[in-house]
Tab-separated table of C-alpha atoms in Angstrom:
chain	number	residue	atom	x	y	z
A	1	UNK	CA	-15.188	3.225	19.095
A	2	UNK	CA	-18.814	3.756	20.130
A	3	UNK	CA	-21.923	1.869	19.064
A	4	UNK	CA	-22.652	-1.861	18.640
A	5	UNK	CA	-19.019	-2.700	17.831
A	6	UNK	CA	-16.933	-1.038	20.567
A	7	UNK	CA	-13.180	-1.158	20.453
A	8	UNK	CA	-10.062	0.911	19.943
A	9	UNK	CA	-8.020	1.993	16.943
A	10	UNK	CA	-4.246	1.924	17.378
A	11	UNK	CA	-2.173	3.948	14.933
A	12	UNK	CA	1.526	4.475	14.162
A	13	UNK	CA	2.627	7.624	12.341
A	14	UNK	CA	5.932	9.059	11.145
A	15	UNK	CA	7.031	12.198	9.301
A	16	UNK	CA	7.557	12.658	5.598
A	17	UNK	CA	10.275	14.739	3.973
A	18	UNK	CA	8.541	18.015	4.851
A	19	UNK	CA	7.872	17.053	8.484
A	20	UNK	CA	4.199	16.365	7.783
A	21	UNK	CA	2.423	13.543	9.624
A	22	UNK	CA	2.444	10.348	7.586
A	23	UNK	CA	0.304	7.320	8.541
A	24	UNK	CA	2.321	4.122	8.710
A	25	UNK	CA	-0.156	1.596	10.113
A	26	UNK	CA	-3.378	1.283	12.071
A	27	UNK	CA	-5.325	-1.594	13.550
A	28	UNK	CA	-8.694	-2.206	15.228
A	29	UNK	CA	-8.491	-3.990	18.602
A	30	UNK	CA	-10.944	-4.866	21.357
A	31	UNK	CA	-9.218	-2.629	23.919
A	32	UNK	CA	-5.899	-1.013	24.692
A	33	UNK	CA	-3.977	-3.624	26.654
A	34	UNK	CA	-0.723	-5.563	26.618
A	35	UNK	CA	-1.948	-8.244	24.198
A	36	UNK	CA	-3.400	-5.792	21.660
A	37	UNK	CA	-0.266	-3.635	21.650
A	38	UNK	CA	1.904	-6.755	21.309
A	39	UNK	CA	-0.147	-7.913	18.319
A	40	UNK	CA	-0.016	-4.446	16.736
A	41	UNK	CA	3.726	-4.000	17.225
A	42	UNK	CA	4.535	-7.497	15.959
A	43	UNK	CA	2.630	-6.857	12.737
A	44	UNK	CA	4.196	-3.411	12.422
A	45	UNK	CA	7.664	-4.907	12.854
A	46	UNK	CA	6.961	-7.538	10.194
A	47	UNK	CA	5.718	-4.896	7.742
A	48	UNK	CA	8.812	-2.730	8.312
A	49	UNK	CA	11.182	-5.723	8.160
A	50	UNK	CA	12.566	-4.830	11.589
A	51	UNK	CA	15.281	-7.042	12.996
A	52	UNK	CA	17.123	-7.108	16.305
A	53	UNK	CA	19.652	-4.585	14.981
A	54	UNK	CA	17.139	-2.220	13.353
A	55	UNK	CA	17.802	1.349	14.462
A	56	UNK	CA	14.343	2.769	15.034
A	57	UNK	CA	13.144	4.934	17.894
A	58	UNK	CA	9.507	4.454	18.914
A	59	UNK	CA	7.663	7.103	20.908
A	60	UNK	CA	4.372	6.924	22.751
A	61	UNK	CA	2.703	9.118	25.347
A	62	UNK	CA	3.754	6.788	28.213
A	63	UNK	CA	2.587	9.006	31.063
A	64	UNK	CA	1.362	12.568	31.473
A	65	UNK	CA	3.936	15.123	32.601
A	66	UNK	CA	2.206	16.427	35.743
A	67	UNK	CA	4.271	19.583	36.272
A	68	UNK	CA	2.433	22.347	34.440
A	69	UNK	CA	3.576	25.655	33.046
A	70	UNK	CA	5.874	26.976	30.335
A	71	UNK	CA	8.925	26.983	32.590
A	72	UNK	CA	8.693	23.232	33.198
A	73	UNK	CA	7.888	22.539	29.542
A	74	UNK	CA	10.865	24.536	28.268
A	75	UNK	CA	13.212	22.877	30.747
A	76	UNK	CA	11.986	19.402	29.794
A	77	UNK	CA	12.463	20.089	26.074
A	78	UNK	CA	15.977	21.414	26.680
A	79	UNK	CA	16.831	18.170	28.457
A	80	UNK	CA	15.315	16.096	25.652
A	81	UNK	CA	16.824	17.921	22.668
A	82	UNK	CA	20.351	18.737	23.840
A	83	UNK	CA	22.881	16.663	21.914
A	84	UNK	CA	25.787	16.115	24.340
A	85	UNK	CA	25.983	14.551	27.790
A	86	UNK	CA	27.697	17.660	29.199
A	87	UNK	CA	24.867	19.908	28.022
A	88	UNK	CA	22.314	17.415	29.303
A	89	UNK	CA	23.837	17.464	32.795
A	90	UNK	CA	23.635	21.253	32.854
A	91	UNK	CA	20.013	21.374	31.702
A	92	UNK	CA	18.789	18.657	34.054
A	93	UNK	CA	20.485	20.501	36.931
A	94	UNK	CA	18.361	23.505	35.957
A	95	UNK	CA	15.295	21.327	36.435
A	96	UNK	CA	16.571	20.249	39.850
A	97	UNK	CA	16.788	23.882	40.936
A	98	UNK	CA	13.292	24.472	39.601
A	99	UNK	CA	11.652	21.470	41.270
A	100	UNK	CA	13.452	18.548	42.902
A	101	UNK	CA	10.466	16.185	42.618
A	102	UNK	CA	10.301	16.726	38.849
A	103	UNK	CA	14.058	16.198	38.650
A	104	UNK	CA	13.899	12.885	40.543
A	105	UNK	CA	10.950	11.666	38.451
A	106	UNK	CA	12.701	12.432	35.170
A	107	UNK	CA	16.108	11.181	36.298
A	108	UNK	CA	14.614	7.765	37.110
A	109	UNK	CA	13.726	7.224	33.427
A	110	UNK	CA	16.696	5.798	31.442
A	111	UNK	CA	18.162	8.752	29.583
A	112	UNK	CA	18.781	6.759	26.402
A	113	UNK	CA	15.007	6.393	26.042
A	114	UNK	CA	14.176	10.083	25.741
A	115	UNK	CA	17.182	12.426	25.409
A	116	UNK	CA	19.153	12.938	22.184
A	117	UNK	CA	22.321	13.345	24.235
A	118	UNK	CA	22.260	9.631	25.063
A	119	UNK	CA	21.157	8.279	21.670
A	120	UNK	CA	23.722	6.196	19.808
A	121	UNK	CA	21.957	5.937	16.435
A	122	UNK	CA	20.258	8.277	14.001
A	123	UNK	CA	16.625	9.041	14.692
A	124	UNK	CA	14.172	7.113	12.576
A	125	UNK	CA	11.093	7.761	14.673
A	126	UNK	CA	7.542	6.492	14.736
A	127	UNK	CA	4.883	7.715	17.131
A	128	UNK	CA	1.939	5.754	18.516
A	129	UNK	CA	-1.526	7.134	19.130
A	130	UNK	CA	-4.870	5.601	19.954
A	131	UNK	CA	-7.913	7.142	18.286
A	132	UNK	CA	-11.534	6.542	19.279
A	133	UNK	CA	-13.264	7.973	16.189
A	134	UNK	CA	-13.182	5.935	12.962
A	135	UNK	CA	-14.576	8.808	10.884
A	136	UNK	CA	-11.934	11.145	12.269
A	137	UNK	CA	-9.239	8.648	11.294
A	138	UNK	CA	-10.575	8.348	7.747
A	139	UNK	CA	-10.668	12.126	7.362
A	140	UNK	CA	-7.176	12.418	8.813
A	141	UNK	CA	-5.737	9.794	6.465
A	142	UNK	CA	-7.301	11.479	3.430
A	143	UNK	CA	-5.973	14.917	4.385
A	144	UNK	CA	-2.520	13.591	5.245
A	145	UNK	CA	-2.148	11.607	2.026
A	146	UNK	CA	-3.256	14.589	-0.091
A	147	UNK	CA	-0.822	16.877	1.718
A	148	UNK	CA	2.054	14.410	1.433
A	149	UNK	CA	1.411	14.074	-2.290
A	150	UNK	CA	1.270	17.833	-2.854
A	151	UNK	CA	4.477	18.513	-0.904
A	152	UNK	CA	6.425	15.371	-1.800
A	153	UNK	CA	9.912	14.915	-3.181
A	154	UNK	CA	8.518	14.534	-6.696
A	155	UNK	CA	7.839	18.285	-6.708
A	156	UNK	CA	11.390	19.223	-5.698
A	157	UNK	CA	14.096	19.782	-8.298
A	158	UNK	CA	17.004	20.100	-5.825
A	159	UNK	CA	19.029	17.362	-4.124
A	160	UNK	CA	17.019	17.909	-0.933
A	161	UNK	CA	13.407	18.850	-0.400
A	162	UNK	CA	12.458	22.424	0.469
A	163	UNK	CA	12.383	22.033	4.241
A	164	UNK	CA	15.710	20.221	4.562
A	165	UNK	CA	17.313	22.705	2.143
A	166	UNK	CA	16.088	25.576	4.315
A	167	UNK	CA	17.401	23.834	7.450
A	168	UNK	CA	20.815	23.356	5.863
A	169	UNK	CA	20.939	26.977	4.683
A	170	UNK	CA	20.182	28.185	8.227
A	171	UNK	CA	23.059	26.066	9.530
A	172	UNK	CA	25.420	27.537	6.917
A	173	UNK	CA	24.651	31.074	8.089
A	174	UNK	CA	25.843	30.229	11.608
A	175	UNK	CA	29.354	29.162	10.587
A	176	UNK	CA	30.601	32.295	8.824
A	177	UNK	CA	32.829	33.347	11.750
A	178	UNK	CA	34.043	29.892	12.793
A	179	UNK	CA	37.757	29.050	12.767
A	180	UNK	CA	39.051	25.627	11.740
A	181	UNK	CA	42.304	23.946	12.750
A	182	UNK	CA	43.480	20.761	11.027
A	183	UNK	CA	44.498	18.143	13.609
A	184	UNK	CA	45.662	15.399	11.250
A	185	UNK	CA	44.081	12.097	10.254
A	186	UNK	CA	41.038	13.911	8.746
A	187	UNK	CA	40.133	15.499	12.080
A	188	UNK	CA	39.450	19.203	12.591
A	189	UNK	CA	39.004	21.411	15.631
A	190	UNK	CA	36.257	23.938	14.965
A	191	UNK	CA	36.083	27.062	17.130
A	192	UNK	CA	33.295	29.621	17.287
A	193	UNK	CA	31.390	31.876	19.645
A	194	UNK	CA	34.573	33.644	20.800
A	195	UNK	CA	36.063	30.314	21.808
A	196	UNK	CA	33.023	29.155	23.783
A	197	UNK	CA	31.856	26.706	21.126
A	198	UNK	CA	34.624	24.184	20.355
A	199	UNK	CA	34.134	20.792	18.768
A	200	UNK	CA	36.171	18.141	16.976
A	201	UNK	CA	34.941	16.898	13.600
A	202	UNK	CA	36.057	13.486	12.365
A	203	UNK	CA	35.450	13.477	8.628
A	204	UNK	CA	36.415	9.821	8.201
A	205	UNK	CA	33.869	8.673	10.788
A	206	UNK	CA	31.178	11.219	9.841
A	207	UNK	CA	31.110	12.338	13.465
A	208	UNK	CA	31.295	15.540	15.499
A	209	UNK	CA	31.757	15.889	19.246
A	210	UNK	CA	28.523	17.934	19.393
A	211	UNK	CA	26.820	14.634	18.432
A	212	UNK	CA	24.259	16.287	16.135
A	213	UNK	CA	25.630	14.897	12.873
A	214	UNK	CA	25.485	11.318	14.173
A	215	UNK	CA	22.079	11.624	15.799
A	216	UNK	CA	20.153	13.575	13.159
A	217	UNK	CA	21.994	12.760	9.956
A	218	UNK	CA	22.098	16.472	9.057
A	219	UNK	CA	25.620	18.010	8.951
A	220	UNK	CA	26.052	20.329	11.941
A	221	UNK	CA	27.630	23.799	11.767
A	222	UNK	CA	30.996	22.406	12.861
A	223	UNK	CA	30.956	19.842	10.055
A	224	UNK	CA	30.111	22.464	7.438
A	225	UNK	CA	32.876	24.739	8.742
A	226	UNK	CA	35.337	21.845	8.423
A	227	UNK	CA	34.229	20.996	4.872
A	228	UNK	CA	34.556	24.651	3.842
A	229	UNK	CA	38.120	24.632	5.191
A	230	UNK	CA	38.839	21.464	3.237
A	231	UNK	CA	37.520	23.082	0.084
A	232	UNK	CA	39.705	26.158	0.634
A	233	UNK	CA	42.633	23.761	0.707
A	234	UNK	CA	41.574	22.234	-2.618
A	235	UNK	CA	40.206	19.011	-1.169
A	236	UNK	CA	37.301	17.499	-3.046
A	237	UNK	CA	34.474	17.267	-0.508
A	238	UNK	CA	31.459	17.736	-2.765
A	239	UNK	CA	28.650	19.957	-1.515
A	240	UNK	CA	27.080	19.958	1.976
A	241	UNK	CA	23.801	18.577	0.585
A	242	UNK	CA	25.546	15.299	-0.252
A	243	UNK	CA	26.589	14.907	3.400
A	244	UNK	CA	22.978	14.616	4.561
A	245	UNK	CA	22.115	11.063	5.536
A	246	UNK	CA	19.441	9.749	3.115
A	247	UNK	CA	17.124	8.810	5.994
A	248	UNK	CA	17.439	12.210	7.717
A	249	UNK	CA	13.748	13.032	7.412
A	250	UNK	CA	12.445	9.577	8.365
A	251	UNK	CA	12.212	10.714	11.943
A	252	UNK	CA	10.600	12.582	14.764
């Protein structure tokens, strides 16, 4: 902040049900340093009732990614968004072929801190930003709150909001040609992509070996294929919308 009262504004934001930025908290501090961030995070944790076992993922900018260009960006995002360890190993090897220095830099960062393939809980994400313009922050908060109100759950008559419904419908389209084999004990082997895509769905544990159901809370294509097979065999599984974790959109 400029002028006679210099300082810094720290802000935490999340996403609402339609993936729109939602302000969670902000604070005015003298400067961006260890003590100010500690104070901010402690107050944020108290407000959110966070405990030692709270499953939240916090993201900040940490450090600039110094390798420029679309090829590096795409490779980095593939590493970050892939959902299984096997896929992660393949994508990070692609980065190694592209640039060994970038590979070594990224490999040194604990994978559980930035890649979905190594996450063990659903993603309830908050992002941190520092803003230097108070007027910009006020304008941003006003716009965001108006947009959240106009696109909120109160305006949706379905079980899910519009964006999550669209996401689920897109997943359904992908499973039309999948084959399902019952393996006993509420487990199913789901096969698609001419045998290339094979996963095991554990209905009892709400888990799939692709890891997407556990990480995101949204039923993956393998899960939906399994539930459709259960329905064909007269099992009462409800509708896919009821399999979406209630905190699915409190993330990224």
